[in-house]
Amino acid sequence: MGLIASVVPKSDGGVVVMVQQGAAKVRDVAFMPSKTLGILLLFCRRQKIPIPRDAEKDIFPSDDGLMMTVRGSCNTTAPPP
């Protein structure tokens, strides 16, 4: 329990969350990339941002934070010539 003081992205796609617990106690909580991705997907779901279930999802560090990529494909057919 506590207040989130900061979220620092790691080079592997995970994050370290600094939680303030009281006036002088700060605790670092590290999240692996898979957990970070899961949290982002949960956020998208709650915000009603559609993400295809069968798409490939990955997370990468970027210059100013984290970047989630979603890659999907669908088969289409063209009209006959």
mmCIF file of N, CA, C and O in Angstrom:
data_model
loop_
_atom_site.group_PDB
_atom_site.id
_atom_site.type_symbol
_atom_site.label_atom_id
_atom_site.label_comp_id
_atom_site.label_asym_id
_atom_site.label_seq_id
_atom_site.Cartn_x
_atom_site.Cartn_y
_atom_site.Cartn_z
ATOM 1 N N MET A 1 0.840 -1.181 0.000
ATOM 2 C CA MET A 1 0.000 0.000 0.000
ATOM 3 C C MET A 1 0.880 1.238 0.000
ATOM 4 O O MET A 1 1.919 1.251 0.630
ATOM 5 N N GLY A 2 0.445 2.271 -0.692
ATOM 6 C CA GLY A 2 1.179 3.519 -0.719
ATOM 7 C C GLY A 2 0.855 4.302 -1.976
ATOM 8 O O GLY A 2 -0.014 3.933 -2.764
ATOM 9 N N LEU A 3 1.590 5.377 -2.181
ATOM 10 C CA LEU A 3 1.429 6.230 -3.349
ATOM 11 C C LEU A 3 2.543 5.943 -4.339
ATOM 12 O O LEU A 3 3.697 5.765 -3.943
ATOM 13 N N ILE A 4 2.208 5.924 -5.620
ATOM 14 C CA ILE A 4 3.222 5.723 -6.650
ATOM 15 C C ILE A 4 3.990 7.030 -6.809
ATOM 16 O O ILE A 4 3.426 8.051 -7.178
ATOM 17 N N ALA A 5 5.300 6.966 -6.514
ATOM 18 C CA ALA A 5 6.145 8.149 -6.612
ATOM 19 C C ALA A 5 6.693 8.306 -8.022
ATOM 20 O O ALA A 5 6.792 9.420 -8.531
ATOM 21 N N SER A 6 7.084 7.188 -8.658
ATOM 22 C CA SER A 6 7.593 7.261 -10.023
ATOM 23 C C SER A 6 7.558 5.886 -10.659
ATOM 24 O O SER A 6 7.490 4.870 -9.973
ATOM 25 N N VAL A 7 7.605 5.885 -11.982
ATOM 26 C CA VAL A 7 7.681 4.651 -12.772
ATOM 27 C C VAL A 7 8.864 4.825 -13.712
ATOM 28 O O VAL A 7 8.890 5.757 -14.516
ATOM 29 N N VAL A 8 9.850 3.929 -13.586
ATOM 30 C CA VAL A 8 11.071 4.037 -14.377
ATOM 31 C C VAL A 8 11.171 2.829 -15.305
ATOM 32 O O VAL A 8 11.249 1.697 -14.831
ATOM 33 N N PRO A 9 11.165 3.055 -16.633
ATOM 34 C CA PRO A 9 11.306 1.933 -17.571
ATOM 35 C C PRO A 9 12.709 1.337 -17.503
ATOM 36 O O PRO A 9 13.689 2.047 -17.303
ATOM 37 N N LYS A 10 12.794 0.009 -17.652
ATOM 38 C CA LYS A 10 14.083 -0.676 -17.705
ATOM 39 C C LYS A 10 14.398 -1.007 -19.161
ATOM 40 O O LYS A 10 13.518 -0.989 -20.021
ATOM 41 N N SER A 11 15.654 -1.325 -19.429
ATOM 42 C CA SER A 11 16.090 -1.573 -20.808
ATOM 43 C C SER A 11 15.498 -2.844 -21.404
ATOM 44 O O SER A 11 15.469 -3.005 -22.614
ATOM 45 N N ASP A 12 14.986 -3.755 -20.570
ATOM 46 C CA ASP A 12 14.414 -5.001 -21.097
ATOM 47 C C ASP A 12 12.911 -4.914 -21.347
ATOM 48 O O ASP A 12 12.291 -5.880 -21.773
ATOM 49 N N GLY A 13 12.291 -3.762 -21.069
ATOM 50 C CA GLY A 13 10.858 -3.605 -21.271
ATOM 51 C C GLY A 13 10.065 -3.670 -19.980
ATOM 52 O O GLY A 13 8.870 -3.426 -19.974
ATOM 53 N N GLY A 14 10.717 -4.006 -18.880
ATOM 54 C CA GLY A 14 10.050 -4.006 -17.585
ATOM 55 C C GLY A 14 10.041 -2.602 -17.006
ATOM 56 O O GLY A 14 10.502 -1.640 -17.626
ATOM 57 N N VAL A 15 9.534 -2.470 -15.796
ATOM 58 C CA VAL A 15 9.525 -1.176 -15.115
ATOM 59 C C VAL A 15 9.863 -1.368 -13.647
ATOM 60 O O VAL A 15 9.688 -2.445 -13.089
ATOM 61 N N VAL A 16 10.340 -0.301 -13.025
ATOM 62 C CA VAL A 16 10.514 -0.246 -11.579
ATOM 63 C C VAL A 16 9.589 0.849 -11.073
ATOM 64 O O VAL A 16 9.668 1.992 -11.519
ATOM 65 N N VAL A 17 8.687 0.476 -10.184
ATOM 66 C CA VAL A 17 7.723 1.422 -9.611
ATOM 67 C C VAL A 17 8.199 1.770 -8.203
ATOM 68 O O VAL A 17 8.445 0.879 -7.391
ATOM 69 N N MET A 18 8.360 3.062 -7.945
ATOM 70 C CA MET A 18 8.746 3.511 -6.614
ATOM 71 C C MET A 18 7.477 3.870 -5.849
ATOM 72 O O MET A 18 6.719 4.735 -6.280
ATOM 73 N N VAL A 19 7.250 3.167 -4.736
ATOM 74 C CA VAL A 19 6.042 3.349 -3.938
ATOM 75 C C VAL A 19 6.415 4.023 -2.624
ATOM 76 O O VAL A 19 7.296 3.551 -1.899
ATOM 77 N N GLN A 20 5.770 5.136 -2.340
ATOM 78 C CA GLN A 20 5.996 5.866 -1.089
ATOM 79 C C GLN A 20 5.053 5.308 -0.039
ATOM 80 O O GLN A 20 3.833 5.374 -0.179
ATOM 81 N N GLN A 21 5.641 4.748 1.025
ATOM 82 C CA GLN A 21 4.856 4.173 2.114
ATOM 83 C C GLN A 21 5.161 4.965 3.380
ATOM 84 O O GLN A 21 6.087 4.653 4.109
ATOM 85 N N GLY A 22 4.417 5.996 3.619
ATOM 86 C CA GLY A 22 4.690 6.850 4.770
ATOM 87 C C GLY A 22 5.600 7.996 4.376
ATOM 88 O O GLY A 22 5.968 8.159 3.218
ATOM 89 N N ALA A 23 6.016 8.773 5.361
ATOM 90 C CA ALA A 23 6.795 9.982 5.095
ATOM 91 C C ALA A 23 8.209 9.678 4.627
ATOM 92 O O ALA A 23 8.741 10.364 3.769
ATOM 93 N N ALA A 24 8.838 8.639 5.166
ATOM 94 C CA ALA A 24 10.254 8.408 4.865
ATOM 95 C C ALA A 24 10.532 7.076 4.187
ATOM 96 O O ALA A 24 11.658 6.818 3.789
ATOM 97 N N LYS A 25 9.555 6.228 4.036
ATOM 98 C CA LYS A 25 9.793 4.888 3.500
ATOM 99 C C LYS A 25 9.401 4.828 2.024
ATOM 100 O O LYS A 25 8.258 5.093 1.656
ATOM 101 N N VAL A 26 10.380 4.498 1.176
ATOM 102 C CA VAL A 26 10.150 4.330 -0.256
ATOM 103 C C VAL A 26 10.548 2.905 -0.610
ATOM 104 O O VAL A 26 11.599 2.421 -0.206
ATOM 105 N N ARG A 27 9.711 2.247 -1.373
ATOM 106 C CA ARG A 27 9.962 0.858 -1.758
ATOM 107 C C ARG A 27 9.953 0.752 -3.272
ATOM 108 O O ARG A 27 9.071 1.297 -3.936
ATOM 109 N N ASP A 28 10.941 0.046 -3.822
ATOM 110 C CA ASP A 28 10.994 -0.217 -5.262
ATOM 111 C C ASP A 28 10.356 -1.569 -5.553
ATOM 112 O O ASP A 28 10.688 -2.562 -4.908
ATOM 113 N N VAL A 29 9.449 -1.583 -6.532
ATOM 114 C CA VAL A 29 8.806 -2.818 -6.957
ATOM 115 C C VAL A 29 9.111 -3.001 -8.442
ATOM 116 O O VAL A 29 8.761 -2.138 -9.255
ATOM 117 N N ALA A 30 9.785 -4.092 -8.787
ATOM 118 C CA ALA A 30 10.159 -4.352 -10.183
ATOM 119 C C ALA A 30 9.116 -5.246 -10.844
ATOM 120 O O ALA A 30 8.657 -6.221 -10.247
ATOM 121 N N PHE A 31 8.752 -4.893 -12.061
ATOM 122 C CA PHE A 31 7.830 -5.688 -12.863
ATOM 123 C C PHE A 31 8.576 -6.209 -14.092
ATOM 124 O O PHE A 31 9.250 -5.441 -14.776
ATOM 125 N N MET A 32 8.447 -7.495 -14.349
ATOM 126 C CA MET A 32 9.046 -8.085 -15.540
ATOM 127 C C MET A 32 8.302 -7.585 -16.771
ATOM 128 O O MET A 32 7.162 -7.127 -16.665
ATOM 129 N N PRO A 33 8.925 -7.677 -17.968
ATOM 130 C CA PRO A 33 8.244 -7.214 -19.188
ATOM 131 C C PRO A 33 6.881 -7.872 -19.405
ATOM 132 O O PRO A 33 5.934 -7.208 -19.813
ATOM 133 N N SER A 34 6.753 -9.161 -19.101
ATOM 134 C CA SER A 34 5.464 -9.837 -19.318
ATOM 135 C C SER A 34 4.377 -9.264 -18.419
ATOM 136 O O SER A 34 3.237 -9.090 -18.849
ATOM 137 N N LYS A 35 4.704 -8.940 -17.180
ATOM 138 C CA LYS A 35 3.724 -8.331 -16.272
ATOM 139 C C LYS A 35 3.380 -6.913 -16.711
ATOM 140 O O LYS A 35 2.236 -6.492 -16.649
ATOM 141 N N THR A 36 4.401 -6.170 -17.164
ATOM 142 C CA THR A 36 4.170 -4.807 -17.639
ATOM 143 C C THR A 36 3.231 -4.822 -18.847
ATOM 144 O O THR A 36 2.305 -4.017 -18.941
ATOM 145 N N LEU A 37 3.457 -5.757 -19.761
ATOM 146 C CA LEU A 37 2.590 -5.894 -20.932
ATOM 147 C C LEU A 37 1.170 -6.241 -20.504
ATOM 148 O O LEU A 37 0.199 -5.680 -21.020
ATOM 149 N N GLY A 38 1.038 -7.141 -19.553
ATOM 150 C CA GLY A 38 -0.288 -7.502 -19.050
ATOM 151 C C GLY A 38 -1.024 -6.320 -18.442
ATOM 152 O O GLY A 38 -2.229 -6.143 -18.643
ATOM 153 N N ILE A 39 -0.304 -5.483 -17.723
ATOM 154 C CA ILE A 39 -0.914 -4.292 -17.123
ATOM 155 C C ILE A 39 -1.363 -3.316 -18.209
ATOM 156 O O ILE A 39 -2.453 -2.738 -18.133
ATOM 157 N N LEU A 40 -0.533 -3.146 -19.245
ATOM 158 C CA LEU A 40 -0.929 -2.260 -20.351
ATOM 159 C C LEU A 40 -2.158 -2.797 -21.081
ATOM 160 O O LEU A 40 -3.043 -2.032 -21.463
ATOM 161 N N LEU A 41 -2.224 -4.112 -21.279
ATOM 162 C CA LEU A 41 -3.391 -4.697 -21.943
ATOM 163 C C LEU A 41 -4.644 -4.546 -21.089
ATOM 164 O O LEU A 41 -5.734 -4.278 -21.615
ATOM 165 N N LEU A 42 -4.500 -4.691 -19.776
ATOM 166 C CA LEU A 42 -5.641 -4.477 -18.880
ATOM 167 C C LEU A 42 -6.103 -3.021 -18.944
ATOM 168 O O LEU A 42 -7.300 -2.737 -18.987
ATOM 169 N N PHE A 43 -5.151 -2.097 -18.984
ATOM 170 C CA PHE A 43 -5.498 -0.680 -19.118
ATOM 171 C C PHE A 43 -6.283 -0.436 -20.409
ATOM 172 O O PHE A 43 -7.305 0.253 -20.410
ATOM 173 N N CYS A 44 -5.797 -1.016 -21.523
ATOM 174 C CA CYS A 44 -6.498 -0.849 -22.805
ATOM 175 C C CYS A 44 -7.915 -1.406 -22.732
ATOM 176 O O CYS A 44 -8.857 -0.799 -23.243
ATOM 177 N N ARG A 45 -8.059 -2.549 -22.087
ATOM 178 C CA ARG A 45 -9.386 -3.160 -21.966
ATOM 179 C C ARG A 45 -10.336 -2.267 -21.174
ATOM 180 O O ARG A 45 -11.480 -2.050 -21.561
ATOM 181 N N ARG A 46 -9.849 -1.734 -20.068
ATOM 182 C CA ARG A 46 -10.702 -0.873 -19.232
ATOM 183 C C ARG A 46 -11.024 0.452 -19.902
ATOM 184 O O ARG A 46 -12.056 1.060 -19.617
ATOM 185 N N GLN A 47 -10.147 0.923 -20.790
ATOM 186 C CA GLN A 47 -10.390 2.156 -21.523
ATOM 187 C C GLN A 47 -11.146 1.900 -22.829
ATOM 188 O O GLN A 47 -11.328 2.815 -23.623
ATOM 189 N N LYS A 48 -11.514 0.626 -23.057
ATOM 190 C CA LYS A 48 -12.245 0.203 -24.256
ATOM 191 C C LYS A 48 -11.444 0.456 -25.537
ATOM 192 O O LYS A 48 -11.985 0.847 -26.573
ATOM 193 N N ILE A 49 -10.125 0.231 -25.455
ATOM 194 C CA ILE A 49 -9.246 0.309 -26.618
ATOM 195 C C ILE A 49 -9.152 -1.103 -27.186
ATOM 196 O O ILE A 49 -8.665 -2.004 -26.503
ATOM 197 N N PRO A 50 -9.643 -1.331 -28.403
ATOM 198 C CA PRO A 50 -9.658 -2.706 -28.925
ATOM 199 C C PRO A 50 -8.257 -3.207 -29.270
ATOM 200 O O PRO A 50 -7.485 -2.529 -29.937
ATOM 201 N N ILE A 51 -7.927 -4.388 -28.770
ATOM 202 C CA ILE A 51 -6.669 -5.075 -29.072
ATOM 203 C C ILE A 51 -7.045 -6.485 -29.516
ATOM 204 O O ILE A 51 -7.698 -7.209 -28.773
ATOM 205 N N PRO A 52 -6.649 -6.897 -30.732
ATOM 206 C CA PRO A 52 -6.998 -8.245 -31.199
ATOM 207 C C PRO A 52 -6.373 -9.322 -30.314
ATOM 208 O O PRO A 52 -5.202 -9.249 -29.970
ATOM 209 N N ARG A 53 -7.162 -10.313 -29.946
ATOM 210 C CA ARG A 53 -6.667 -11.398 -29.091
ATOM 211 C C ARG A 53 -5.534 -12.184 -29.726
ATOM 212 O O ARG A 53 -4.580 -12.549 -29.057
ATOM 213 N N ASP A 54 -5.670 -12.484 -31.020
ATOM 214 C CA ASP A 54 -4.698 -13.364 -31.664
ATOM 215 C C ASP A 54 -3.505 -12.618 -32.253
ATOM 216 O O ASP A 54 -2.657 -13.213 -32.902
ATOM 217 N N ALA A 55 -3.392 -11.321 -32.005
ATOM 218 C CA ALA A 55 -2.258 -10.541 -32.507
ATOM 219 C C ALA A 55 -1.032 -10.776 -31.622
ATOM 220 O O ALA A 55 -1.153 -11.096 -30.444
ATOM 221 N N GLU A 56 0.153 -10.621 -32.218
ATOM 222 C CA GLU A 56 1.393 -10.690 -31.444
ATOM 223 C C GLU A 56 1.568 -9.370 -30.708
ATOM 224 O O GLU A 56 1.401 -8.295 -31.292
ATOM 225 N N LYS A 57 1.908 -9.457 -29.430
ATOM 226 C CA LYS A 57 2.084 -8.259 -28.617
ATOM 227 C C LYS A 57 3.476 -8.292 -28.007
ATOM 228 O O LYS A 57 3.946 -9.335 -27.582
ATOM 229 N N ASP A 58 4.130 -7.137 -27.966
ATOM 230 C CA ASP A 58 5.462 -7.051 -27.397
ATOM 231 C C ASP A 58 5.655 -5.674 -26.789
ATOM 232 O O ASP A 58 4.923 -4.735 -27.100
ATOM 233 N N ILE A 59 6.641 -5.557 -25.927
ATOM 234 C CA ILE A 59 6.915 -4.288 -25.265
ATOM 235 C C ILE A 59 8.411 -3.997 -25.368
ATOM 236 O O ILE A 59 9.236 -4.906 -25.255
ATOM 237 N N PHE A 60 8.744 -2.732 -25.652
ATOM 238 C CA PHE A 60 10.125 -2.306 -25.827
ATOM 239 C C PHE A 60 10.333 -0.977 -25.118
ATOM 240 O O PHE A 60 9.412 -0.170 -25.036
ATOM 241 N N PRO A 61 11.545 -0.728 -24.656
ATOM 242 C CA PRO A 61 11.834 0.613 -24.139
ATOM 243 C C PRO A 61 11.959 1.591 -25.300
ATOM 244 O O PRO A 61 12.349 1.216 -26.401
ATOM 245 N N SER A 62 11.585 2.827 -25.084
ATOM 246 C CA SER A 62 11.758 3.874 -26.089
ATOM 247 C C SER A 62 12.450 5.057 -25.424
ATOM 248 O O SER A 62 12.740 5.023 -24.230
ATOM 249 N N ASP A 63 12.720 6.095 -26.181
ATOM 250 C CA ASP A 63 13.451 7.250 -25.646
ATOM 251 C C ASP A 63 12.742 7.896 -24.449
ATOM 252 O O ASP A 63 13.385 8.331 -23.505
ATOM 253 N N ASP A 64 11.417 7.945 -24.490
ATOM 254 C CA ASP A 64 10.688 8.634 -23.433
ATOM 255 C C ASP A 64 9.770 7.726 -22.621
ATOM 256 O O ASP A 64 8.856 8.186 -21.964
ATOM 257 N N GLY A 65 9.985 6.413 -22.661
ATOM 258 C CA GLY A 65 9.153 5.506 -21.876
ATOM 259 C C GLY A 65 9.149 4.109 -22.445
ATOM 260 O O GLY A 65 10.190 3.554 -22.777
ATOM 261 N N LEU A 66 7.968 3.559 -22.596
ATOM 262 C CA LEU A 66 7.788 2.212 -23.137
ATOM 263 C C LEU A 66 6.916 2.271 -24.378
ATOM 264 O O LEU A 66 6.082 3.159 -24.521
ATOM 265 N N MET A 67 7.104 1.290 -25.244
ATOM 266 C CA MET A 67 6.306 1.211 -26.464
ATOM 267 C C MET A 67 5.751 -0.214 -26.569
ATOM 268 O O MET A 67 6.496 -1.181 -26.455
ATOM 269 N N MET A 68 4.444 -0.320 -26.734
ATOM 270 C CA MET A 68 3.802 -1.610 -26.940
ATOM 271 C C MET A 68 3.490 -1.742 -28.422
ATOM 272 O O MET A 68 2.895 -0.844 -29.014
ATOM 273 N N THR A 69 3.908 -2.855 -29.017
ATOM 274 C CA THR A 69 3.574 -3.106 -30.418
ATOM 275 C C THR A 69 2.560 -4.237 -30.483
ATOM 276 O O THR A 69 2.618 -5.192 -29.708
ATOM 277 N N VAL A 70 1.629 -4.105 -31.405
ATOM 278 C CA VAL A 70 0.598 -5.110 -31.652
ATOM 279 C C VAL A 70 0.624 -5.417 -33.139
ATOM 280 O O VAL A 70 0.410 -4.515 -33.961
ATOM 281 N N ARG A 71 0.948 -6.661 -33.495
ATOM 282 C CA ARG A 71 1.020 -7.061 -34.898
ATOM 283 C C ARG A 71 -0.002 -8.164 -35.158
ATOM 284 O O ARG A 71 -0.003 -9.187 -34.498
ATOM 285 N N GLY A 72 -0.824 -7.914 -36.137
ATOM 286 C CA GLY A 72 -1.826 -8.899 -36.503
ATOM 287 C C GLY A 72 -1.939 -9.002 -38.005
ATOM 288 O O GLY A 72 -1.419 -8.168 -38.749
ATOM 289 N N SER A 73 -2.586 -10.030 -38.448
ATOM 290 C CA SER A 73 -2.819 -10.191 -39.883
ATOM 291 C C SER A 73 -4.221 -10.751 -40.080
ATOM 292 O O SER A 73 -4.782 -11.396 -39.190
ATOM 293 N N CYS A 74 -4.762 -10.473 -41.247
ATOM 294 C CA CYS A 74 -6.062 -11.033 -41.588
ATOM 295 C C CYS A 74 -6.044 -11.382 -43.077
ATOM 296 O O CYS A 74 -5.414 -10.693 -43.874
ATOM 297 N N ASN A 75 -6.681 -12.453 -43.400
ATOM 298 C CA ASN A 75 -6.754 -12.878 -44.787
ATOM 299 C C ASN A 75 -7.870 -12.110 -45.499
ATOM 300 O O ASN A 75 -8.962 -11.949 -44.965
ATOM 301 N N THR A 76 -7.549 -11.639 -46.670
ATOM 302 C CA THR A 76 -8.532 -10.929 -47.476
ATOM 303 C C THR A 76 -8.546 -11.509 -48.886
ATOM 304 O O THR A 76 -7.600 -12.181 -49.297
ATOM 305 N N THR A 77 -9.602 -11.264 -49.587
ATOM 306 C CA THR A 77 -9.671 -11.679 -50.984
ATOM 307 C C THR A 77 -10.007 -10.468 -51.843
ATOM 308 O O THR A 77 -10.717 -9.550 -51.388
ATOM 309 N N ALA A 78 -9.473 -10.456 -53.010
ATOM 310 C CA ALA A 78 -9.731 -9.360 -53.929
ATOM 311 C C ALA A 78 -10.884 -9.756 -54.855
ATOM 312 O O ALA A 78 -11.120 -10.942 -55.115
ATOM 313 N N PRO A 79 -11.602 -8.774 -55.367
ATOM 314 C CA PRO A 79 -12.658 -9.092 -56.319
ATOM 315 C C PRO A 79 -12.049 -9.669 -57.607
ATOM 316 O O PRO A 79 -10.907 -9.362 -57.964
ATOM 317 N N PRO A 80 -12.780 -10.510 -58.301
ATOM 318 C CA PRO A 80 -12.232 -11.085 -59.544
ATOM 319 C C PRO A 80 -11.997 -9.982 -60.578
ATOM 320 O O PRO A 80 -12.728 -8.992 -60.624
ATOM 321 N N PRO A 81 -10.973 -10.156 -61.418
ATOM 322 C CA PRO A 81 -10.655 -9.129 -62.433
ATOM 323 C C PRO A 81 -11.709 -8.998 -63.501
ATOM 324 O O PRO A 81 -12.566 -9.695 -63.800
#
